GROMACS .gro file of C-alpha atoms in nm:
model
  493
    1UNK     CA    1   8.569   9.670   7.260
    2UNK     CA    2   8.558   9.561   7.625
    3UNK     CA    3   8.180   9.536   7.639
    4UNK     CA    4   8.074   9.182   7.728
    5UNK     CA    5   7.719   9.064   7.786
    6UNK     CA    6   7.606   8.739   7.944
    7UNK     CA    7   7.516   8.618   7.594
    8UNK     CA    8   7.872   8.685   7.478
    9UNK     CA    9   8.001   8.466   7.760
   10UNK     CA   10   7.770   8.175   7.676
   11UNK     CA   11   7.751   8.208   7.296
   12UNK     CA   12   8.052   8.401   7.159
   13UNK     CA   13   8.412   8.280   7.110
   14UNK     CA   14   8.538   8.134   7.437
   15UNK     CA   15   8.888   8.280   7.417
   16UNK     CA   16   8.749   8.627   7.345
   17UNK     CA   17   8.517   8.600   7.645
   18UNK     CA   18   8.811   8.502   7.865
   19UNK     CA   19   9.038   8.779   7.742
   20UNK     CA   20   8.775   9.054   7.740
   21UNK     CA   21   8.650   8.965   8.088
   22UNK     CA   22   9.005   8.934   8.220
   23UNK     CA   23   9.131   9.261   8.067
   24UNK     CA   24   8.980   9.491   8.332
   25UNK     CA   25   9.074   9.232   8.595
   26UNK     CA   26   9.431   9.239   8.466
   27UNK     CA   27   9.448   9.615   8.510
   28UNK     CA   28   9.271   9.581   8.846
   29UNK     CA   29   9.523   9.326   8.968
   30UNK     CA   30   9.811   9.535   8.837
   31UNK     CA   31   9.668   9.820   9.040
   32UNK     CA   32   9.630   9.599   9.349
   33UNK     CA   33   9.987   9.473   9.332
   34UNK     CA   34  10.103   9.826   9.252
   35UNK     CA   35   9.966   9.920   9.592
   36UNK     CA   36  10.185   9.653   9.753
   37UNK     CA   37  10.485   9.764   9.550
   38UNK     CA   38  10.420  10.125   9.648
   39UNK     CA   39  10.419  10.019  10.014
   40UNK     CA   40  10.749   9.836   9.965
   41UNK     CA   41  10.892  10.132   9.772
   42UNK     CA   42  10.835  10.372  10.061
   43UNK     CA   43  10.893  10.130  10.350
   44UNK     CA   44  11.225  10.037  10.188
   45UNK     CA   45  11.331  10.401  10.226
   46UNK     CA   46  11.284  10.418  10.601
   47UNK     CA   47  11.587  10.424  10.827
   48UNK     CA   48  11.680  10.065  10.919
   49UNK     CA   49  11.523   9.946  10.595
   50UNK     CA   50  11.612   9.580  10.657
   51UNK     CA   51  11.408   9.577  10.978
   52UNK     CA   52  11.117   9.770  10.824
   53UNK     CA   53  11.093   9.545  10.517
   54UNK     CA   54  11.133   9.235  10.735
   55UNK     CA   55  10.852   9.359  10.963
   56UNK     CA   56  10.605   9.380  10.676
   57UNK     CA   57  10.732   9.044  10.550
   58UNK     CA   58  10.675   8.890  10.892
   59UNK     CA   59  10.315   9.011  10.897
   60UNK     CA   60  10.248   8.896  10.540
   61UNK     CA   61  10.140   8.535  10.618
   62UNK     CA   62   9.945   8.644  10.928
   63UNK     CA   63   9.756   8.901  10.724
   64UNK     CA   64   9.691   8.649  10.448
   65UNK     CA   65   9.574   8.388  10.701
   66UNK     CA   66   9.309   8.622  10.841
   67UNK     CA   67   9.209   8.725  10.489
   68UNK     CA   68   9.177   8.357  10.393
   69UNK     CA   69   8.880   8.311  10.624
   70UNK     CA   70   8.730   8.659  10.646
   71UNK     CA   71   8.762   8.747  10.276
   72UNK     CA   72   8.767   8.428  10.071
   73UNK     CA   73   8.441   8.278  10.197
   74UNK     CA   74   8.222   8.570  10.079
   75UNK     CA   75   8.450   8.656   9.784
   76UNK     CA   76   8.457   8.318   9.608
   77UNK     CA   77   8.112   8.212   9.723
   78UNK     CA   78   7.954   8.531   9.591
   79UNK     CA   79   8.132   8.523   9.255
   80UNK     CA   80   8.054   8.157   9.176
   81UNK     CA   81   7.691   8.168   9.291
   82UNK     CA   82   7.616   8.498   9.117
   83UNK     CA   83   7.783   8.379   8.794
   84UNK     CA   84   7.584   8.056   8.777
   85UNK     CA   85   7.254   8.229   8.854
   86UNK     CA   86   7.316   8.503   8.598
   87UNK     CA   87   7.400   8.232   8.344
   88UNK     CA   88   7.071   8.060   8.428
   89UNK     CA   89   6.889   8.398   8.398
   90UNK     CA   90   6.786   8.382   8.764
   91UNK     CA   91   6.822   8.753   8.847
   92UNK     CA   92   6.636   8.741   9.185
   93UNK     CA   93   6.862   8.452   9.286
   94UNK     CA   94   7.172   8.646   9.180
   95UNK     CA   95   7.057   8.942   9.391
   96UNK     CA   96   7.017   8.713   9.691
   97UNK     CA   97   7.371   8.591   9.629
   98UNK     CA   98   7.504   8.948   9.638
   99UNK     CA   99   7.313   9.037   9.956
  100UNK     CA  100   7.420   8.719  10.131
  101UNK     CA  101   7.783   8.785  10.040
  102UNK     CA  102   7.775   9.140  10.178
  103UNK     CA  103   7.614   9.032  10.506
  104UNK     CA  104   7.868   8.754  10.543
  105UNK     CA  105   8.152   8.998  10.474
  106UNK     CA  106   8.038   9.230  10.754
  107UNK     CA  107   8.009   8.947  11.005
  108UNK     CA  108   8.337   8.775  10.925
  109UNK     CA  109   8.535   9.096  10.879
  110UNK     CA  110   8.429   9.232  11.218
  111UNK     CA  111   8.476   8.905  11.406
  112UNK     CA  112   8.817   8.815  11.270
  113UNK     CA  113   8.943   9.173  11.269
  114UNK     CA  114   8.878   9.218  11.641
  115UNK     CA  115   9.021   8.876  11.724
  116UNK     CA  116   9.336   8.944  11.523
  117UNK     CA  117   9.398   9.278  11.696
  118UNK     CA  118   9.367   9.108  12.035
  119UNK     CA  119   9.617   8.829  11.969
  120UNK     CA  120   9.861   9.009  11.736
  121UNK     CA  121  10.126   9.111  11.994
  122UNK     CA  122  10.150   8.765  12.151
  123UNK     CA  123  10.158   8.586  11.816
  124UNK     CA  124  10.426   8.809  11.664
  125UNK     CA  125  10.632   8.781  11.982
  126UNK     CA  126  10.611   8.401  11.958
  127UNK     CA  127  10.735   8.404  11.598
  128UNK     CA  128  11.029   8.637  11.662
  129UNK     CA  129  11.147   8.433  11.962
  130UNK     CA  130  11.315   8.191  11.718
  131UNK     CA  131  11.593   8.448  11.663
  132UNK     CA  132  11.618   8.699  11.952
  133UNK     CA  133  11.825   9.016  11.926
  134UNK     CA  134  11.809   9.394  11.906
  135UNK     CA  135  11.719   9.400  11.537
  136UNK     CA  136  11.447   9.144  11.600
  137UNK     CA  137  11.290   9.364  11.869
  138UNK     CA  138  11.268   9.645  11.616
  139UNK     CA  139  11.109   9.408  11.363
  140UNK     CA  140  10.857   9.289  11.623
  141UNK     CA  141  10.749   9.639  11.724
  142UNK     CA  142  10.694   9.755  11.367
  143UNK     CA  143  10.519   9.432  11.265
  144UNK     CA  144  10.270   9.460  11.552
  145UNK     CA  145  10.186   9.820  11.466
  146UNK     CA  146  10.136   9.744  11.095
  147UNK     CA  147   9.920   9.438  11.155
  148UNK     CA  148   9.698   9.600  11.419
  149UNK     CA  149   9.608   9.896  11.197
  150UNK     CA  150   9.527   9.668  10.905
  151UNK     CA  151   9.302   9.444  11.116
  152UNK     CA  152   9.102   9.738  11.253
  153UNK     CA  153   9.004   9.812  10.893
  154UNK     CA  154   8.932   9.448  10.801
  155UNK     CA  155   8.548   9.482  10.784
  156UNK     CA  156   8.578   9.753  10.518
  157UNK     CA  157   8.844   9.560  10.325
  158UNK     CA  158   8.621   9.251  10.326
  159UNK     CA  159   8.321   9.448  10.202
  160UNK     CA  160   8.529   9.599   9.921
  161UNK     CA  161   8.650   9.260   9.796
  162UNK     CA  162   8.303   9.103   9.815
  163UNK     CA  163   8.150   9.391   9.620
  164UNK     CA  164   8.415   9.347   9.350
  165UNK     CA  165   8.344   8.973   9.329
  166UNK     CA  166   7.972   9.039   9.286
  167UNK     CA  167   8.039   9.259   8.983
  168UNK     CA  168   8.284   9.005   8.835
  169UNK     CA  169   8.031   8.724   8.883
  170UNK     CA  170   7.773   8.936   8.701
  171UNK     CA  171   8.019   8.973   8.412
  172UNK     CA  172   8.094   9.339   8.484
  173UNK     CA  173   8.464   9.335   8.572
  174UNK     CA  174   8.509   9.703   8.486
  175UNK     CA  175   8.360   9.817   8.816
  176UNK     CA  176   8.615   9.611   9.007
  177UNK     CA  177   8.879   9.800   8.810
  178UNK     CA  178   8.726  10.139   8.893
  179UNK     CA  179   8.716  10.051   9.264
  180UNK     CA  180   9.080   9.949   9.267
  181UNK     CA  181   9.198  10.249   9.068
  182UNK     CA  182   9.043  10.477   9.327
  183UNK     CA  183   9.173  10.269   9.620
  184UNK     CA  184   9.532  10.256   9.499
  185UNK     CA  185   9.531  10.618   9.387
  186UNK     CA  186   9.438  10.724   9.740
  187UNK     CA  187   9.692  10.479   9.883
  188UNK     CA  188   9.971  10.617   9.663
  189UNK     CA  189   9.899  10.973   9.777
  190UNK     CA  190   9.872  10.888  10.147
  191UNK     CA  191  10.162  10.640  10.173
  192UNK     CA  192  10.459  10.880  10.187
  193UNK     CA  193  10.265  11.126  10.402
  194UNK     CA  194  10.150  10.872  10.662
  195UNK     CA  195  10.480  10.679  10.665
  196UNK     CA  196  10.722  10.976  10.689
  197UNK     CA  197  10.499  11.264  10.793
  198UNK     CA  198  10.655  11.598  10.706
  199UNK     CA  199  10.997  11.532  10.858
  200UNK     CA  200  11.262  11.432  10.600
  201UNK     CA  201  10.992  11.309  10.364
  202UNK     CA  202  11.158  11.173  10.046
  203UNK     CA  203  10.847  11.242   9.838
  204UNK     CA  204  10.853  11.613   9.919
  205UNK     CA  205  11.230  11.619   9.865
  206UNK     CA  206  11.197  11.456   9.522
  207UNK     CA  207  10.941  11.719   9.421
  208UNK     CA  208  11.154  12.007   9.551
  209UNK     CA  209  10.893  12.086   9.818
  210UNK     CA  210  11.112  12.074  10.130
  211UNK     CA  211  10.997  12.422  10.229
  212UNK     CA  212  10.632  12.320  10.219
  213UNK     CA  213  10.713  12.007  10.420
  214UNK     CA  214  10.892  12.217  10.684
  215UNK     CA  215  10.591  12.449  10.711
  216UNK     CA  216  10.353  12.156  10.747
  217UNK     CA  217  10.578  11.998  11.010
  218UNK     CA  218  10.577  12.320  11.206
  219UNK     CA  219  10.199  12.349  11.183
  220UNK     CA  220  10.114  11.986  11.261
  221UNK     CA  221  10.418  11.832  11.428
  222UNK     CA  222  10.339  11.515  11.234
  223UNK     CA  223  10.658  11.312  11.181
  224UNK     CA  224  10.493  11.002  11.038
  225UNK     CA  225  10.373  10.663  11.159
  226UNK     CA  226  10.641  10.444  11.003
  227UNK     CA  227  10.521  10.111  10.867
  228UNK     CA  228  10.184  10.157  11.041
  229UNK     CA  229  10.123  10.449  10.806
  230UNK     CA  230  10.140  10.214  10.509
  231UNK     CA  231   9.867  10.000  10.665
  232UNK     CA  232   9.645  10.301  10.735
  233UNK     CA  233   9.685  10.425  10.377
  234UNK     CA  234   9.569  10.084  10.253
  235UNK     CA  235   9.261  10.083  10.476
  236UNK     CA  236   9.157  10.435  10.377
  237UNK     CA  237   9.208  10.369  10.006
  238UNK     CA  238   9.006  10.047   9.991
  239UNK     CA  239   8.733  10.191  10.212
  240UNK     CA  240   8.678  10.465   9.954
  241UNK     CA  241   8.687  10.201   9.680
  242UNK     CA  242   8.404  10.018   9.856
  243UNK     CA  243   8.203  10.340   9.878
  244UNK     CA  244   8.236  10.376   9.500
  245UNK     CA  245   8.126  10.017   9.437
  246UNK     CA  246   7.831  10.044   9.673
  247UNK     CA  247   7.718  10.367   9.509
  248UNK     CA  248   7.710  10.191   9.169
  249UNK     CA  249   7.510   9.903   9.317
  250UNK     CA  250   7.260  10.150   9.465
  251UNK     CA  251   7.246  10.329   9.127
  252UNK     CA  252   7.104  10.001   8.986
  253UNK     CA  253   7.393   9.920   8.755
  254UNK     CA  254   7.335   9.601   8.553
  255UNK     CA  255   6.961   9.644   8.597
  256UNK     CA  256   6.981   9.630   8.975
  257UNK     CA  257   7.205   9.388   9.165
  258UNK     CA  258   7.027   9.428   9.498
  259UNK     CA  259   6.673   9.458   9.624
  260UNK     CA  260   6.504   9.479   9.961
  261UNK     CA  261   6.376   9.124   9.927
  262UNK     CA  262   6.730   8.998   9.868
  263UNK     CA  263   6.824   9.083  10.227
  264UNK     CA  264   6.553   8.871  10.385
  265UNK     CA  265   6.707   8.611  10.615
  266UNK     CA  266   6.750   8.284  10.429
  267UNK     CA  267   6.951   8.010  10.597
  268UNK     CA  268   6.971   7.813  10.272
  269UNK     CA  269   7.148   8.104  10.100
  270UNK     CA  270   7.412   8.130  10.372
  271UNK     CA  271   7.456   7.753  10.368
  272UNK     CA  272   7.513   7.756   9.992
  273UNK     CA  273   7.761   8.044  10.011
  274UNK     CA  274   7.963   7.869  10.283
  275UNK     CA  275   7.945   7.540  10.094
  276UNK     CA  276   8.114   7.706   9.796
  277UNK     CA  277   8.340   7.952   9.979
  278UNK     CA  278   8.453   7.753  10.282
  279UNK     CA  279   8.676   7.508  10.090
  280UNK     CA  280   8.846   7.806   9.924
  281UNK     CA  281   8.893   7.965  10.265
  282UNK     CA  282   9.037   7.635  10.385
  283UNK     CA  283   9.266   7.628  10.083
  284UNK     CA  284   9.393   7.977  10.154
  285UNK     CA  285   9.425   7.909  10.527
  286UNK     CA  286   9.628   7.593  10.461
  287UNK     CA  287   9.855   7.791  10.230
  288UNK     CA  288   9.900   8.077  10.471
  289UNK     CA  289   9.965   7.860  10.777
  290UNK     CA  290  10.229   7.683  10.570
  291UNK     CA  291  10.366   8.021  10.463
  292UNK     CA  292  10.372   8.131  10.827
  293UNK     CA  293  10.576   7.824  10.918
  294UNK     CA  294  10.794   7.894  10.614
  295UNK     CA  295  10.851   8.251  10.733
  296UNK     CA  296  10.962   8.118  11.072
  297UNK     CA  297  11.196   7.871  10.900
  298UNK     CA  298  11.328   8.150  10.674
  299UNK     CA  299  11.384   8.376  10.972
  300UNK     CA  300  11.560   8.100  11.166
  301UNK     CA  301  11.786   8.006  10.875
  302UNK     CA  302  11.849   8.347  10.721
  303UNK     CA  303  11.770   8.613  10.981
  304UNK     CA  304  11.644   8.956  10.878
  305UNK     CA  305  11.841   8.934  10.550
  306UNK     CA  306  11.674   8.607  10.453
  307UNK     CA  307  11.330   8.733  10.551
  308UNK     CA  308  11.379   9.055  10.354
  309UNK     CA  309  11.474   8.847  10.048
  310UNK     CA  310  11.170   8.625  10.094
  311UNK     CA  311  10.939   8.926  10.122
  312UNK     CA  312  11.078   9.102   9.815
  313UNK     CA  313  11.045   8.777   9.619
  314UNK     CA  314  10.687   8.741   9.738
  315UNK     CA  315  10.601   9.089   9.617
  316UNK     CA  316  10.775   9.043   9.281
  317UNK     CA  317  10.599   8.711   9.226
  318UNK     CA  318  10.275   8.886   9.314
  319UNK     CA  319  10.335   9.118   9.019
  320UNK     CA  320  10.434   8.835   8.785
  321UNK     CA  321  10.125   8.622   8.851
  322UNK     CA  322   9.884   8.907   8.777
  323UNK     CA  323   9.795   8.773   8.428
  324UNK     CA  324   9.716   8.425   8.559
  325UNK     CA  325   9.521   8.563   8.853
  326UNK     CA  326   9.313   8.776   8.617
  327UNK     CA  327   9.249   8.483   8.385
  328UNK     CA  328   9.155   8.268   8.684
  329UNK     CA  329   8.890   8.515   8.799
  330UNK     CA  330   8.757   8.549   8.445
  331UNK     CA  331   8.758   8.173   8.389
  332UNK     CA  332   8.560   8.111   8.708
  333UNK     CA  333   8.286   8.339   8.578
  334UNK     CA  334   8.301   8.202   8.221
  335UNK     CA  335   8.290   7.841   8.344
  336UNK     CA  336   8.016   7.920   8.596
  337UNK     CA  337   7.790   8.103   8.350
  338UNK     CA  338   7.832   7.838   8.080
  339UNK     CA  339   7.751   7.560   8.325
  340UNK     CA  340   7.448   7.758   8.440
  341UNK     CA  341   7.340   7.764   8.074
  342UNK     CA  342   7.415   7.391   8.034
  343UNK     CA  343   7.708   7.445   7.794
  344UNK     CA  344   7.955   7.183   7.915
  345UNK     CA  345   8.204   7.185   7.628
  346UNK     CA  346   8.248   7.562   7.645
  347UNK     CA  347   8.330   7.536   8.015
  348UNK     CA  348   8.592   7.270   7.943
  349UNK     CA  349   8.741   7.474   7.657
  350UNK     CA  350   8.768   7.786   7.871
  351UNK     CA  351   8.987   7.607   8.125
  352UNK     CA  352   9.233   7.454   7.877
  353UNK     CA  353   9.271   7.769   7.670
  354UNK     CA  354   9.316   7.980   7.978
  355UNK     CA  355   9.583   7.744   8.114
  356UNK     CA  356   9.782   7.760   7.789
  357UNK     CA  357   9.771   8.140   7.778
  358UNK     CA  358   9.864   8.176   8.146
  359UNK     CA  359  10.160   7.939   8.122
  360UNK     CA  360  10.294   8.113   7.811
  361UNK     CA  361  10.265   8.463   7.957
  362UNK     CA  362  10.424   8.372   8.289
  363UNK     CA  363  10.701   8.182   8.112
  364UNK     CA  364  10.790   8.500   7.926
  365UNK     CA  365  10.789   8.703   8.247
  366UNK     CA  366  11.006   8.440   8.411
  367UNK     CA  367  11.270   8.477   8.142
  368UNK     CA  368  11.279   8.853   8.194
  369UNK     CA  369  11.309   8.814   8.570
  370UNK     CA  370  11.593   8.563   8.533
  371UNK     CA  371  11.807   8.812   8.342
  372UNK     CA  372  11.747   9.133   8.543
  373UNK     CA  373  11.695   9.040   8.912
  374UNK     CA  374  11.942   9.302   9.036
  375UNK     CA  375  11.760   9.578   8.851
  376UNK     CA  376  11.429   9.470   9.004
  377UNK     CA  377  11.572   9.482   9.357
  378UNK     CA  378  11.732   9.820   9.290
  379UNK     CA  379  11.395   9.968   9.200
  380UNK     CA  380  11.190   9.813   9.481
  381UNK     CA  381  11.429   9.813   9.777
  382UNK     CA  382  11.741  10.019   9.699
  383UNK     CA  383  11.854  10.022  10.061
  384UNK     CA  384  11.911   9.645  10.065
  385UNK     CA  385  12.279   9.559  10.052
  386UNK     CA  386  12.530   9.288  10.131
  387UNK     CA  387  12.385   8.950  10.218
  388UNK     CA  388  12.023   9.070  10.195
  389UNK     CA  389  12.082   9.187   9.838
  390UNK     CA  390  12.264   8.869   9.735
  391UNK     CA  391  11.989   8.645   9.875
  392UNK     CA  392  11.716   8.850   9.710
  393UNK     CA  393  11.878   8.827   9.366
  394UNK     CA  394  11.924   8.452   9.410
  395UNK     CA  395  11.561   8.402   9.516
  396UNK     CA  396  11.423   8.599   9.222
  397UNK     CA  397  11.606   8.370   8.978
  398UNK     CA  398  11.486   8.054   9.152
  399UNK     CA  399  11.128   8.184   9.158
  400UNK     CA  400  11.133   8.260   8.785
  401UNK     CA  401  11.185   7.893   8.695
  402UNK     CA  402  10.843   7.796   8.829
  403UNK     CA  403  10.635   8.078   8.680
  404UNK     CA  404  10.475   7.875   8.395
  405UNK     CA  405  10.362   7.615   8.649
  406UNK     CA  406  10.195   7.883   8.861
  407UNK     CA  407  10.000   8.008   8.558
  408UNK     CA  408   9.869   7.665   8.466
  409UNK     CA  409   9.776   7.583   8.826
  410UNK     CA  410   9.565   7.897   8.862
  411UNK     CA  411   9.355   7.803   8.560
  412UNK     CA  412   9.306   7.439   8.656
  413UNK     CA  413   9.180   7.564   8.992
  414UNK     CA  414   8.944   7.800   8.808
  415UNK     CA  415   8.796   7.505   8.619
  416UNK     CA  416   8.724   7.320   8.943
  417UNK     CA  417   8.599   7.632   9.124
  418UNK     CA  418   8.361   7.729   8.843
  419UNK     CA  419   8.211   7.380   8.866
  420UNK     CA  420   8.172   7.422   9.245
  421UNK     CA  421   8.446   7.168   9.305
  422UNK     CA  422   8.626   7.406   9.539
  423UNK     CA  423   8.712   7.110   9.764
  424UNK     CA  424   8.953   6.991   9.496
  425UNK     CA  425   9.144   7.318   9.501
  426UNK     CA  426   9.157   7.290   9.880
  427UNK     CA  427   9.308   6.940   9.875
  428UNK     CA  428   9.553   7.038   9.600
  429UNK     CA  429   9.679   7.329   9.809
  430UNK     CA  430   9.716   7.109  10.115
  431UNK     CA  431   9.935   6.871   9.919
  432UNK     CA  432  10.131   7.150   9.750
  433UNK     CA  433  10.217   7.333  10.070
  434UNK     CA  434  10.215   7.067  10.340
  435UNK     CA  435  10.313   6.766  10.131
  436UNK     CA  436  10.586   6.927   9.921
  437UNK     CA  437  10.684   7.285  10.010
  438UNK     CA  438  10.737   7.257  10.385
  439UNK     CA  439  10.907   6.915  10.380
  440UNK     CA  440  11.148   7.023  10.106
  441UNK     CA  441  11.232   7.344  10.295
  442UNK     CA  442  11.287   7.167  10.627
  443UNK     CA  443  11.482   6.872  10.491
  444UNK     CA  444  11.694   7.088  10.262
  445UNK     CA  445  11.759   7.357  10.521
  446UNK     CA  446  11.826   7.133  10.820
  447UNK     CA  447  11.928   6.787  10.698
  448UNK     CA  448  12.128   6.896  10.394
  449UNK     CA  449  12.254   7.228  10.536
  450UNK     CA  450  12.136   7.428  10.231
  451UNK     CA  451  12.048   7.720  10.455
  452UNK     CA  452  11.778   7.963  10.355
  453UNK     CA  453  11.812   7.868   9.986
  454UNK     CA  454  11.628   7.546  10.071
  455UNK     CA  455  11.319   7.759  10.130
  456UNK     CA  456  11.363   7.930   9.793
  457UNK     CA  457  11.388   7.600   9.606
  458UNK     CA  458  11.097   7.452   9.803
  459UNK     CA  459  10.867   7.721   9.662
  460UNK     CA  460  10.957   7.649   9.300
  461UNK     CA  461  10.954   7.269   9.333
  462UNK     CA  462  10.610   7.273   9.496
  463UNK     CA  463  10.473   7.497   9.220
  464UNK     CA  464  10.589   7.254   8.952
  465UNK     CA  465  10.448   6.949   9.132
  466UNK     CA  466  10.112   7.125   9.181
  467UNK     CA  467  10.079   7.210   8.811
  468UNK     CA  468  10.148   6.855   8.694
  469UNK     CA  469   9.930   6.689   8.956
  470UNK     CA  470   9.633   6.924   8.931
  471UNK     CA  471   9.645   6.924   8.551
  472UNK     CA  472   9.634   6.544   8.540
  473UNK     CA  473   9.344   6.529   8.785
  474UNK     CA  474   9.155   6.800   8.597
  475UNK     CA  475   9.183   6.599   8.275
  476UNK     CA  476   9.061   6.286   8.454
  477UNK     CA  477   8.766   6.466   8.619
  478UNK     CA  478   8.656   6.644   8.301
  479UNK     CA  479   8.665   6.319   8.104
  480UNK     CA  480   8.456   6.148   8.372
  481UNK     CA  481   8.157   6.385   8.377
  482UNK     CA  482   8.250   6.657   8.626
  483UNK     CA  483   8.106   6.935   8.411
  484UNK     CA  484   7.794   6.737   8.317
  485UNK     CA  485   7.709   6.687   8.683
  486UNK     CA  486   7.782   7.052   8.764
  487UNK     CA  487   7.558   7.173   8.478
  488UNK     CA  488   7.273   6.949   8.594
  489UNK     CA  489   7.307   7.072   8.952
  490UNK     CA  490   7.310   7.437   8.841
  491UNK     CA  491   6.987   7.393   8.644
  492UNK     CA  492   6.814   7.210   8.931
  493UNK     CA  493   6.901   7.487   9.176
   0.00000   0.00000   0.00000
């Protein structure tokens, strides 16, 4: 039922191709976000939960900023290039695309990981200076520990994501699912152990295994790493996921996705990968720098309570957008392979149908979130109370209003990305975050004294503006030959 060949993508029903290709990606993304939710679940049970949750929330945009450059260049570049070459039946070229992506992942992951570890303490200290205090010092210490561990493992995380994108570009999204199932399974097992150790571990208590925990504590003396343990569990899990993916590549899945010749130095291949991936990295970097500024504004206006609310909302939204993220990844491959085969109308159809499905699904999820925000918070962060709880419930409702817009935006971006117009997605994100989100947050929070709620509304307003603007420009570009030019370029290459 979930089998999908390259011919199915270029000749079968477009909607079926989108849904079948996105189904494993949907489960994969559920699994990925489940890992984040698992982290929040256990971190939210530490003593001083507000500070612990705020620490991870503080690191969130820094982590995403590093990932934007180190991960998105090889990830998007590999997927788009491999998809177009597979669609054009250029298997040697697709293999070169995979090899180039993996080499780029190693280089960028190592370089940016080491740099991030070196500057992390100073950068986090600079951010927390906007609201000094005893609680803030606790947040700063935990944030630095979490971020440093994650960045040490960045090369392996980058390799894992690039390997997944190679399989998705080839039309084999099931392997990406297998990799993530293994990664998150390991993460789920290690999280409570590495966070709490064997001293007052709530996982052992819930299972009635306090005696075993006491014995292990006596034998090892391990009392946990706190929030840093959550980061280490993530690194170990995704490293093993990469090992699984690499083993399937070496086992010549899909007829062989790598060869010795594919690794021969070729400047043109690296240039092409960066040409496709760099605008997406710029897009993500622009978003994450804006998010970093937004975190500082949130912290200044709302303190640890406001930052905890922002972080919980971020994680919940990450769960809600899973369907649109999965459809986006699938649409990029469907659009890319159809353009590689010269099938312009199918590429156009894939984008519009995907946008309609994504908006409808996220609209439904938004309605559910609007009615049960308190229940959601109770499950994810039961230790939140008072002002932190009130702000979190309020933010979840405000976020829900903009969910359909997020879904549509993801798919319009997929249409541009599949046609190698990644620069358009970059500019759209610049305008969304720097032209709308930050100004609305700053003006509302400072000039109109809305407090931290100005940040919450800024997120939803910017999502709506992005959907309308990008949708209108997509229609204009498609009507004026964007896909025809992309199909011609794919055939020439």
